[in-house]
């Protein structure tokens, strides 16, 4: 019997593209003039420009990473770092320009808002085009706005936290981010306020040969709780696009944050994203991460368990197909006593895709009575794909419980035969097994997103049986 | 009586070894057939060949089901035409519940959308008659199930999917007496004059509650004798030696 061929998809529902119809697109490359021009276009205060220039300097001094996927294809001279869409921020969906509105309509964004979100933000290329939040949350003092507006409207709050979680010098691409950042979301949840419905920001990169560098800053104050959802997608172009966003999360005493991401980048995207959370006493952060698409991803969300009794869970899945190298994982630093982390990572690879789990667990000397358990599973759908696990564990005290478990497997012919004997086609059988494999992540998502993720899995698996 | 399955001169090899060497069998609607035979005779090979398991290569012969030639059909097509096999070692599917799996499979074999609430009641009813813990329905498919629970899950699927023809490949092996009785009860619940059952077994315990029409002895890839329940009892007492020698 002939083997199943799972073909790459050339088109999918995310792949529609609008004309590159921008208001302003900065010339390609990276220089002091370009950074100054972005700042000027945004009409921002001088302290922000100072950060940008400091970051540019850092970018020029820092070296490329010496590990992980090869980034030679990325040439900053070919990337336009700022593309301003023909739109200004609206809080009424009907006022958003037609082509952009259609884009988000196709992605289901305004519909999602009506049904189950407390607030929505939508970014198109470099700028946010829509932001809204339910009135009752505003009254409770919740701030949810685009990052540029936050700089202008809440300068003290922004200054207090901006760059304090992810410093400018952390690595070359975060320096790049701070030099040219644009858009993103700012959230502040006041003490004791618990949001029952999630907030969602959606980032869409439409323009070819460009970059998206949104900055998301979230502060969940003492005893407050929030579920934040981030979605990303882009149509496919032949040239490299770059995404180097940054997420800074501050979770105060007894606060809770759930940060869910479904990324579905086009397969020409370099996704070099940085996300980090700092947790105070008894705080908890749950990361749920689904990474689909992109040509190369380097993505390692991080929790700093600073306060005693703080805890974090990471549940992530990535799906690497042909010409994809997804290098993802989780980093955690235990500083406080009685801190705990639970990491569950899954990867799927097919058609020569490379899925690597790269992790760091560091437990400092004072983090006594801490617990960490890591499990990672890789599922390879054929013999030409790869799945690797590269953990770094640095445990600096004896009073900890630490476990690491890694499994890599393949879909067996026996399983496929079994499922086919129940009436499922070979494709359906594979899709069911993969969906089951991904279920630890989809179970953590709101139902609409779980459905969305299953749809992405089916899209990835779709093909013909030859 | 209306014919359901006809197997003519079936020859099958696994890797380079020929296992079935010209097997003939006709099963009519409403009948229960039993196949017994020593290890390696080709009993499981027969089951897998009917279902077109790609590990088993048909080198000659013809299989007709419900008037249609299914010799070269793929496993899923055969399943959708109404043939069901209960596996000796059922697979596990982490992350997919028994119920969701049954819903998917029912949807595929009927081609109809299955509505959750009614279907769930139906499944729970079957689980009850199989003495299954109803919580198993919500658990990941066969993950952490005992050997007996996995076998009962096979019978549960058989009842839920209500196929036209069922092959039970040593469903009784490794089960205790009580579990065998339950499985046997499940078969009895399924059985009617429009469907048929082929039981592959080593022992007669599973047959106690069933009205068996024909018992076949399979030796070295061929059916060497066909009889009634008396034949099965004789085999259980005396083994296959007489038939082996007789054929050599």
XYZ file of C-alpha atoms in Angstrom:
714
model
C 0.000 0.000 0.000
C 1.254 3.443 -0.806
C 2.245 5.645 2.087
C 0.350 8.743 2.986
C 1.818 11.947 1.697
C 1.013 14.934 3.785
C 1.577 17.857 1.500
C 2.455 21.326 2.610
C -0.363 23.730 2.193
C 0.248 26.648 -0.072
C -2.836 28.441 0.961
C -4.906 28.415 4.037
C -7.430 30.683 5.613
C -4.691 32.834 7.107
C -2.914 33.301 3.833
C -5.092 35.922 2.187
C -3.186 39.143 1.761
C -4.258 42.690 1.225
C -2.475 45.088 -1.112
C 0.515 46.615 0.646
C -1.526 49.747 1.116
C 0.291 51.652 3.828
C 0.233 55.225 4.919
C 3.945 55.253 5.559
C 6.611 52.581 5.218
C 10.062 53.337 6.439
C 12.967 52.534 4.134
C 14.564 49.167 4.688
C 17.470 48.641 7.028
C 18.448 49.774 10.481
C 20.254 53.022 11.278
C 20.119 55.938 13.693
C 18.176 57.943 11.091
C 15.607 55.212 10.741
C 15.139 54.874 14.493
C 14.794 58.645 14.838
C 12.317 58.714 11.984
C 10.128 56.043 13.640
C 10.150 58.055 16.856
C 9.242 61.194 14.923
C 6.418 59.443 13.065
C 5.021 58.361 16.399
C 5.474 61.792 17.916
C 6.682 60.254 21.152
C 8.405 61.798 24.169
C 12.190 62.107 24.146
C 12.727 59.539 26.931
C 11.378 56.892 24.586
C 13.737 57.965 21.803
C 16.586 57.757 24.320
C 15.692 54.136 24.996
C 15.502 53.440 21.264
C 18.956 54.891 20.617
C 20.472 53.106 23.580
C 18.934 49.888 22.249
C 20.274 50.506 18.736
C 23.716 50.900 20.233
C 23.228 47.638 22.123
C 22.046 45.920 18.958
C 25.195 46.948 17.127
C 27.405 45.737 19.958
C 25.694 42.435 20.702
C 26.620 39.342 18.706
C 24.277 36.915 17.014
C 23.331 33.887 19.114
C 25.939 31.141 18.804
C 23.392 28.369 19.334
C 20.029 27.397 17.889
C 18.764 27.675 14.314
C 20.883 29.349 11.672
C 19.706 32.933 11.149
C 21.859 33.734 8.103
C 18.782 34.305 5.952
C 17.871 37.300 8.041
C 19.328 40.473 6.638
C 18.207 43.603 8.428
C 19.035 45.621 5.302
C 16.046 43.919 3.645
C 13.555 44.587 6.422
C 11.355 47.625 6.820
C 10.974 47.963 10.570
C 8.004 50.319 10.538
C 4.874 50.162 8.396
C 2.091 52.518 9.358
C -1.283 51.318 8.077
C -3.784 53.743 6.571
C -5.800 53.850 9.741
C -5.910 55.412 13.152
C -6.931 53.706 16.366
C -10.665 53.224 16.555
C -12.847 52.086 19.387
C -15.791 51.496 17.079
C -15.301 48.550 14.799
C -17.260 50.165 11.970
C -14.735 52.974 11.741
C -11.854 50.654 10.921
C -10.956 50.847 7.193
C -12.693 48.250 5.043
C -9.720 46.119 3.926
C -8.289 45.903 7.426
C -11.715 45.228 8.889
C -12.215 42.404 6.406
C -8.898 40.907 7.469
C -9.902 40.742 11.101
C -13.441 39.678 10.234
C -11.982 36.676 8.422
C -9.921 35.904 11.496
C -13.055 36.081 13.636
C -11.862 38.927 15.853
C -14.908 41.221 16.338
C -17.177 38.193 16.608
C -14.989 36.814 19.366
C -15.292 40.117 21.190
C -19.060 40.116 21.165
C -19.222 36.604 22.472
C -16.657 36.016 25.125
C -14.059 38.696 25.558
C -13.815 41.563 27.997
C -11.701 43.604 25.617
C -10.018 43.412 22.256
C -7.030 44.972 20.564
C -6.081 44.536 16.931
C -2.768 45.501 15.405
C -2.149 45.699 11.650
C 1.509 45.856 10.675
C 3.165 48.333 13.011
C 0.167 50.107 14.486
C -2.858 49.199 16.554
C -6.045 49.919 14.593
C -8.665 48.989 17.139
C -8.896 48.821 20.902
C -11.875 48.459 23.128
C -12.726 47.372 26.626
C -16.024 46.836 28.378
C -17.187 49.911 30.304
C -17.640 48.141 33.615
C -13.964 47.171 33.598
C -12.935 50.753 32.891
C -14.963 51.797 35.913
C -13.062 49.315 38.036
C -9.845 50.987 36.946
C -8.703 48.364 34.469
C -6.497 49.862 31.762
C -6.336 48.099 28.413
C -4.967 50.179 25.607
C -2.388 50.171 22.842
C 1.175 50.729 23.933
C 1.671 54.083 22.160
C -1.374 55.546 23.876
C -0.162 54.163 27.204
C 3.141 56.022 26.797
C 1.211 59.236 26.365
C -1.627 58.681 28.821
C 0.090 56.750 31.622
C 3.742 57.839 31.364
C 4.561 57.255 35.037
C 3.184 53.739 35.043
C 4.911 52.876 31.787
C 8.237 54.363 32.915
C 8.103 52.414 36.154
C 7.834 49.059 34.375
C 8.990 49.382 30.758
C 12.296 47.478 30.138
C 12.364 46.412 33.810
C 11.359 42.819 33.147
C 13.161 42.297 29.846
C 16.225 44.578 29.808
C 17.515 46.176 26.621
C 20.804 44.275 26.690
C 19.320 40.820 27.232
C 20.085 39.657 23.697
C 20.590 41.048 20.200
C 16.990 40.742 19.070
C 15.542 42.306 22.165
C 17.885 45.237 21.570
C 16.521 45.365 18.025
C 13.014 45.269 19.438
C 13.562 48.241 21.732
C 15.162 50.231 18.904
C 12.158 49.943 16.602
C 9.237 48.734 18.765
C 5.782 49.840 17.707
C 2.277 48.930 18.788
C 1.386 46.256 21.277
C -0.851 46.344 24.313
C -0.711 47.779 27.792
C -2.762 46.251 30.585
C -3.095 47.254 34.193
C -5.409 45.321 36.491
C -5.816 47.114 39.839
C -5.538 45.440 43.224
C -8.163 42.823 43.879
C -9.885 43.104 40.486
C -10.573 39.724 38.961
C -11.506 39.677 35.283
C -13.865 36.862 34.495
C -13.575 37.158 30.733
C -10.274 37.283 28.851
C -8.682 40.227 27.073
C -7.346 39.506 23.631
C -4.823 41.235 21.401
C -4.409 40.134 17.833
C -1.365 40.950 15.733
C -1.488 40.774 11.972
C 1.545 41.447 9.810
C 0.379 42.136 6.253
C 3.213 44.052 4.626
C 5.964 42.083 2.834
C 9.647 42.388 3.781
C 8.802 44.059 7.005
C 8.977 43.457 10.692
C 6.560 43.527 13.570
C 7.920 44.632 16.931
C 4.970 45.010 19.234
C 5.486 45.521 22.944
C 3.085 44.037 25.444
C 3.297 45.168 29.044
C 0.941 43.714 31.623
C 0.750 44.517 35.303
C -1.533 42.392 37.443
C -1.611 44.099 40.811
C -1.957 42.422 44.208
C -4.727 39.873 44.458
C -5.950 40.589 40.916
C -6.487 38.061 38.175
C -6.438 38.143 34.373
C -6.555 35.872 31.361
C -4.790 37.459 28.415
C -4.931 35.922 24.949
C -2.545 36.798 22.182
C -3.073 35.747 18.574
C -0.727 36.301 15.670
C -0.797 35.557 11.966
C 0.530 36.737 8.617
C 0.080 35.877 4.932
C 2.923 34.231 3.058
C 5.434 36.123 0.984
C 8.570 34.864 -0.689
C 10.887 37.117 1.227
C 11.682 36.925 4.891
C 9.485 38.744 7.378
C 10.574 39.301 10.939
C 8.667 39.228 14.194
C 10.590 40.328 17.269
C 7.977 41.210 19.835
C 8.446 41.536 23.542
C 6.133 40.650 26.399
C 6.795 41.922 29.918
C 4.566 40.596 32.669
C 4.504 41.785 36.259
C 2.422 39.675 38.572
C 2.196 41.001 42.098
C 1.532 39.340 45.456
C -1.323 36.817 45.334
C -2.134 37.734 41.736
C -2.877 35.350 38.896
C -2.199 35.653 35.188
C -2.982 33.181 32.466
C -1.195 34.059 29.242
C -2.416 32.152 26.204
C -0.899 32.410 22.767
C -1.891 30.931 19.461
C 0.649 31.933 16.851
C 0.139 30.967 13.263
C 2.807 32.719 11.260
C 3.312 32.292 7.560
C 6.175 30.033 6.606
C 8.548 32.814 5.598
C 8.504 34.343 9.082
C 11.452 34.602 11.414
C 9.809 34.609 14.814
C 12.322 35.766 17.427
C 10.083 36.643 20.286
C 10.837 37.308 23.939
C 8.395 36.824 26.801
C 9.054 37.026 30.485
C 7.120 37.222 33.734
C 8.262 38.330 37.176
C 6.221 36.797 39.980
C 5.982 38.218 43.468
C 4.943 36.383 46.636
C 2.316 33.706 46.115
C 1.714 34.833 42.530
C 0.902 32.354 39.783
C 1.409 32.515 36.028
C 0.149 29.885 33.601
C 1.518 29.977 30.086
C -0.385 28.226 27.316
C 1.392 28.363 24.019
C 0.556 26.989 20.582
C 3.236 27.686 17.972
C 2.250 27.040 14.397
C 3.847 28.277 11.225
C 6.992 30.421 10.832
C 10.166 29.476 9.007
C 12.297 29.780 12.102
C 11.089 30.332 15.643
C 13.163 30.996 18.699
C 10.729 31.356 21.531
C 11.378 30.625 25.190
C 8.876 32.207 27.574
C 10.357 32.677 31.033
C 9.050 32.875 34.569
C 11.111 34.459 37.317
C 9.777 33.026 40.568
C 10.985 35.888 42.689
C 8.499 35.813 45.556
C 8.170 32.994 48.047
C 5.423 30.484 47.214
C 5.119 31.732 43.656
C 4.374 29.135 41.003
C 4.172 28.733 37.271
C 2.955 26.215 34.742
C 3.896 26.079 31.096
C 1.939 24.038 28.583
C 3.182 24.383 25.054
C 2.901 22.759 21.692
C 4.689 23.378 18.429
C 4.161 21.926 14.975
C 7.079 21.922 12.551
C 6.539 21.027 8.889
C 8.676 21.272 5.774
C 11.320 24.022 5.897
C 10.441 24.837 9.462
C 12.809 24.942 12.367
C 10.950 25.597 15.589
C 13.251 26.042 18.533
C 10.997 26.567 21.506
C 10.880 25.857 25.185
C 10.584 27.369 28.605
C 12.887 29.009 31.088
C 12.306 29.270 34.794
C 14.384 30.724 37.603
C 13.456 29.792 41.157
C 14.542 32.552 43.524
C 11.934 32.481 46.311
C 11.385 29.681 48.783
C 8.647 27.085 48.223
C 8.395 27.990 44.570
C 7.114 25.523 42.014
C 7.136 25.061 38.275
C 5.466 22.475 36.060
C 6.480 22.306 32.429
C 4.733 20.220 29.798
C 5.927 20.629 26.246
C 4.861 18.769 23.131
C 6.123 18.977 19.613
C 4.998 17.494 16.337
C 7.236 17.303 13.303
C 6.626 16.130 9.754
C 8.017 16.455 6.230
C 11.521 17.157 7.448
C 10.496 19.757 10.004
C 12.725 20.260 13.029
C 11.153 20.686 16.450
C 13.531 21.345 19.297
C 12.657 21.719 22.946
C 15.240 23.907 24.619
C 14.835 24.704 28.264
C 16.489 26.245 31.260
C 15.691 25.426 34.857
C 17.708 27.333 37.428
C 17.062 26.865 41.120
C 19.039 29.328 43.218
C 20.591 28.553 46.633
C 17.867 30.303 48.629
C 14.990 28.666 46.776
C 14.680 25.905 49.323
C 11.756 23.515 49.338
C 11.121 24.225 45.655
C 9.688 21.857 43.100
C 10.144 21.568 39.387
C 8.884 18.938 37.015
C 9.516 18.993 33.291
C 8.063 16.625 30.745
C 8.488 16.896 27.026
C 7.104 14.676 24.301
C 7.925 14.722 20.633
C 5.811 13.080 17.963
C 7.379 12.530 14.547
C 5.064 11.767 11.678
C 7.754 10.381 9.376
C 11.389 9.319 9.217
C 12.796 12.538 7.780
C 11.615 14.851 10.548
C 13.487 15.676 13.701
C 12.652 16.166 17.314
C 15.313 17.116 19.862
C 15.381 17.940 23.527
C 18.091 20.223 24.893
C 17.531 20.858 28.587
C 19.835 22.876 30.810
C 19.263 22.268 34.496
C 21.120 24.183 37.142
C 20.025 23.211 40.630
C 21.983 25.068 43.294
C 20.523 23.713 46.500
C 19.745 20.294 47.910
C 16.290 20.913 49.257
C 14.450 20.680 45.987
C 12.450 18.131 44.105
C 13.294 18.085 40.441
C 12.255 15.756 37.655
C 12.783 15.767 33.928
C 11.161 13.348 31.527
C 11.523 13.274 27.752
C 9.851 10.981 25.237
C 10.025 10.962 21.478
C 7.788 8.724 19.428
C 6.215 8.038 16.084
C 2.683 7.209 14.994
C 2.655 3.444 14.623
C 1.200 1.607 11.644
C -0.722 -0.492 14.164
C -2.522 2.545 15.549
C -3.425 3.700 12.060
C -4.762 0.265 11.135
C -6.778 0.134 14.335
C -8.396 3.503 13.679
C -9.011 2.705 10.019
C -10.779 -0.480 11.110
C -13.231 1.854 12.861
C -14.032 3.659 9.630
C -11.544 6.550 9.786
C -9.485 7.298 6.686
C -5.721 7.259 7.044
C -5.694 11.066 7.230
C -8.495 11.154 9.777
C -6.631 8.572 11.825
C -3.427 10.620 11.870
C -5.325 13.805 12.624
C -7.110 12.140 15.532
C -3.844 10.879 17.024
C -2.240 14.296 16.627
C -5.276 16.022 18.129
C -5.092 13.666 21.077
C -1.388 14.372 21.422
C -2.114 18.111 21.413
C -5.001 17.862 23.847
C -3.047 18.848 26.983
C -2.770 22.274 25.334
C -6.192 22.496 23.728
C -7.844 21.492 27.023
C -6.303 24.571 28.619
C -7.696 26.942 26.016
C -11.160 28.482 25.952
C -13.334 26.256 23.784
C -13.282 28.614 20.789
C -9.500 28.562 20.739
C -9.369 24.821 21.253
C -11.549 24.466 18.152
C -9.256 26.897 16.369
C -6.194 24.919 17.345
C -7.727 21.664 16.154
C -8.516 23.386 12.892
C -4.891 24.474 12.579
C -3.771 20.906 13.214
C -6.118 19.637 10.520
C -4.849 22.300 8.126
C -1.279 21.260 8.830
C -2.140 17.625 8.211
C -4.345 18.132 5.184
C -3.021 16.618 2.014
C -3.555 13.786 -0.355
C -3.084 10.072 -0.076
C -0.965 8.907 -2.978
C -30.528 -17.907 3.908
C -28.879 -14.766 2.668
C -25.131 -14.862 2.164
C -23.106 -12.153 3.912
C -19.445 -13.106 3.526
C -17.797 -15.393 0.998
C -14.096 -16.205 1.053
C -12.644 -18.188 -1.838
C -9.163 -19.670 -2.086
C -7.686 -16.986 0.154
C -3.897 -16.981 0.256
C -1.962 -14.518 2.361
C 1.650 -13.905 3.178
C 3.289 -11.933 5.945
C 6.703 -10.635 4.948
C 7.877 -13.615 2.851
C 6.036 -16.336 4.678
C 2.799 -17.719 3.314
C 0.271 -18.174 6.117
C -3.113 -18.740 4.490
C -2.920 -21.417 1.839
C -6.289 -21.476 0.140
C -9.022 -20.798 2.658
C -12.717 -21.066 1.800
C -15.520 -19.900 4.040
C -19.140 -18.815 3.577
C -21.053 -17.033 6.316
C -24.762 -16.266 6.052
C -26.775 -13.622 7.827
C -27.918 -14.726 11.257
C -25.057 -17.194 11.754
C -22.375 -17.595 14.387
C -19.177 -19.226 13.153
C -16.233 -20.303 15.262
C -12.665 -20.768 14.122
C -10.304 -22.789 16.284
C -6.772 -23.773 15.570
C -3.296 -24.096 17.047
C -0.949 -21.118 17.386
C 0.429 -20.026 14.046
C -2.322 -21.711 12.016
C -3.421 -18.369 10.550
C -6.466 -17.418 12.648
C -5.439 -13.814 13.262
C -4.070 -13.637 9.742
C -7.542 -14.431 8.461
C -9.065 -11.625 10.534
C -6.409 -9.134 9.464
C -6.652 -10.165 5.818
C -10.411 -9.623 5.730
C -9.782 -6.101 7.073
C -6.952 -5.446 4.534
C -4.280 -4.843 7.159
C -1.357 -3.583 5.009
C 1.068 -5.854 6.884
C -0.692 -8.858 5.333
C -0.400 -9.335 1.582
C -3.107 -11.170 -0.345
C -1.506 -13.297 -3.027
C -4.632 -15.053 -4.288
C -8.340 -15.430 -3.653
C -11.437 -13.332 -3.400
C -13.480 -11.891 -0.538
C -17.074 -10.884 -1.196
C -19.077 -9.016 1.414
C -22.759 -8.155 1.094
C -22.535 -8.910 -2.622
C -19.523 -6.670 -3.225
C -15.937 -7.621 -3.950
C -13.873 -6.206 -1.072
C -10.641 -8.065 -1.831
C -8.745 -4.895 -2.707
C -10.663 -2.375 -0.636
C -8.913 -0.343 2.026
C -9.466 -0.960 5.720
C -11.592 2.119 6.314
C -13.841 1.384 3.335
C -14.362 -2.164 4.588
C -15.193 -0.822 8.041
C -17.692 1.606 6.567
C -19.308 -1.253 4.634
C -20.053 -2.868 7.980
C -17.236 -5.186 9.058
C -15.912 -4.827 12.581
C -12.971 -6.545 14.214
C -12.364 -6.858 17.925
C -8.589 -6.737 18.412
C -6.436 -9.040 20.500
C -4.373 -6.078 21.632
C -6.424 -2.902 21.261
C -4.545 0.377 20.770
C -4.434 3.313 23.166
C -5.214 6.846 21.991
C -3.949 9.387 24.530
C -5.903 12.633 24.633
C -9.073 11.290 22.993
C -11.888 10.078 25.225
C -13.733 6.826 24.595
C -16.884 8.827 23.971
C -15.311 11.247 21.495
C -13.700 8.376 19.695
C -16.988 6.484 19.439
C -18.695 9.624 18.177
C -16.044 10.102 15.488
C -16.177 6.456 14.446
C -19.990 6.359 14.443
C -19.991 9.476 12.328
C -17.584 7.868 9.848
C -19.358 4.524 9.546
C -22.837 6.035 9.229
C -21.865 9.179 7.307
C -24.249 11.062 9.577
C -23.707 13.722 12.206
C -24.037 12.158 15.613
C -25.767 14.135 18.324
C -24.037 13.896 21.652
C -26.801 13.577 24.221
C -28.745 10.648 22.779
C -25.622 8.839 21.696
C -24.126 9.215 25.155
C -27.207 7.632 26.744
C -26.965 4.766 24.302
C -23.281 4.234 25.113
C -23.916 4.392 28.840
C -26.583 1.730 28.433
C -24.169 -0.593 26.644
C -21.467 0.079 29.240
C -23.892 -0.902 31.961
C -24.770 -4.189 30.307
C -21.036 -4.881 29.900
C -20.425 -4.228 33.578
C -18.085 -1.372 32.654
C -17.320 1.520 34.955
C -19.288 4.375 33.286
C -16.442 6.782 34.074
C -14.288 4.952 31.551
C -16.360 6.546 28.772
C -14.936 9.948 29.635
C -11.369 8.752 30.034
C -8.650 8.679 27.394
C -9.211 5.772 25.035
C -7.732 2.603 26.605
C -5.079 4.616 28.464
C -4.547 2.973 31.840
C -7.313 0.432 31.163
C -6.828 -3.106 32.451
C -6.695 -5.941 29.921
C -10.315 -6.781 30.676
C -11.456 -3.168 30.343
C -9.770 -2.903 26.951
C -11.579 -6.019 25.716
C -14.891 -4.741 27.029
C -14.188 -1.490 25.229
C -13.923 -3.485 22.003
C -17.349 -4.986 22.625
C -18.675 -1.539 23.547
C -17.502 -0.238 20.172
C -19.102 -3.193 18.433
C -22.436 -2.403 20.041
C -22.135 1.336 19.399
C -21.151 1.015 15.748
C -23.621 -1.839 15.074
C -21.812 -3.384 12.114
C -23.239 -6.099 9.851
C -20.440 -8.544 10.511
C -18.127 -8.964 13.469
C -14.820 -10.781 13.824
C -13.782 -11.411 17.418
C -10.070 -12.150 17.361
C -9.368 -14.016 20.609
C -11.386 -11.496 22.570
C -11.542 -14.022 25.412
C -7.788 -14.512 25.748
C -6.398 -13.261 29.043
C -9.851 -12.679 30.525
C -11.159 -14.164 33.747
C -14.330 -16.246 33.774
C -16.584 -13.341 34.760
C -15.217 -11.084 32.040
C -15.659 -13.811 29.433
C -19.271 -14.188 30.517
C -19.814 -10.441 30.116
C -18.213 -10.421 26.674
C -20.357 -13.361 25.683
C -23.413 -11.490 26.913
C -22.367 -8.513 24.798
C -22.197 -10.693 21.700
C -25.628 -12.076 22.477
C -26.956 -8.512 22.817
C -25.522 -7.613 19.419
C -26.593 -10.714 17.541
C -29.717 -10.789 15.376
C -30.867 -12.491 12.181
C -29.475 -9.735 9.955
C -25.888 -9.826 11.141
C -23.257 -12.460 11.686
C -20.344 -13.239 13.991
C -17.019 -14.995 13.475
C -15.418 -15.979 16.789
C -11.731 -16.842 16.791
C -10.933 -18.634 20.026
C -8.982 -21.293 21.852
C -11.677 -22.162 24.345
C -15.394 -22.854 24.409
C -16.169 -20.646 27.408
C -16.988 -17.629 25.269
C -19.399 -19.785 23.266
C -21.502 -20.959 26.209
C -24.219 -18.338 25.819
C -24.168 -18.358 22.052
C -26.056 -20.404 19.532
C -23.149 -21.598 17.405
C -23.940 -22.695 13.849
C -20.554 -23.877 12.553
C -17.165 -24.665 14.041
C -14.136 -24.713 11.729
C -10.723 -26.120 12.470
C -7.925 -24.109 10.893
C -4.602 -25.869 10.505
C -1.630 -24.594 8.515
C -3.588 -21.988 6.584
C -6.571 -24.101 5.590
C -9.874 -25.134 7.092
C -9.467 -28.881 7.610
C -12.778 -29.701 9.280
C -16.136 -28.091 9.850
C -18.659 -29.248 12.402
C -20.956 -28.157 15.201
C -20.428 -27.220 18.833
C -19.578 -30.874 19.463
C -16.403 -30.402 17.428
C -15.359 -27.453 19.564
C -15.873 -29.513 22.720
C -13.881 -32.361 21.294
C -11.002 -30.027 20.425
C -11.024 -28.562 23.887
C -10.688 -32.062 25.295
C -8.254 -33.651 22.876
C -6.419 -30.803 21.141
C -5.536 -30.522 17.470
C -3.132 -33.447 17.160
C -5.549 -35.734 15.351
C -6.192 -33.120 12.672
C -2.570 -32.131 12.313
C -1.486 -35.710 11.786
C -4.380 -36.436 9.531
C -3.296 -33.682 7.201
C 0.395 -34.342 7.070
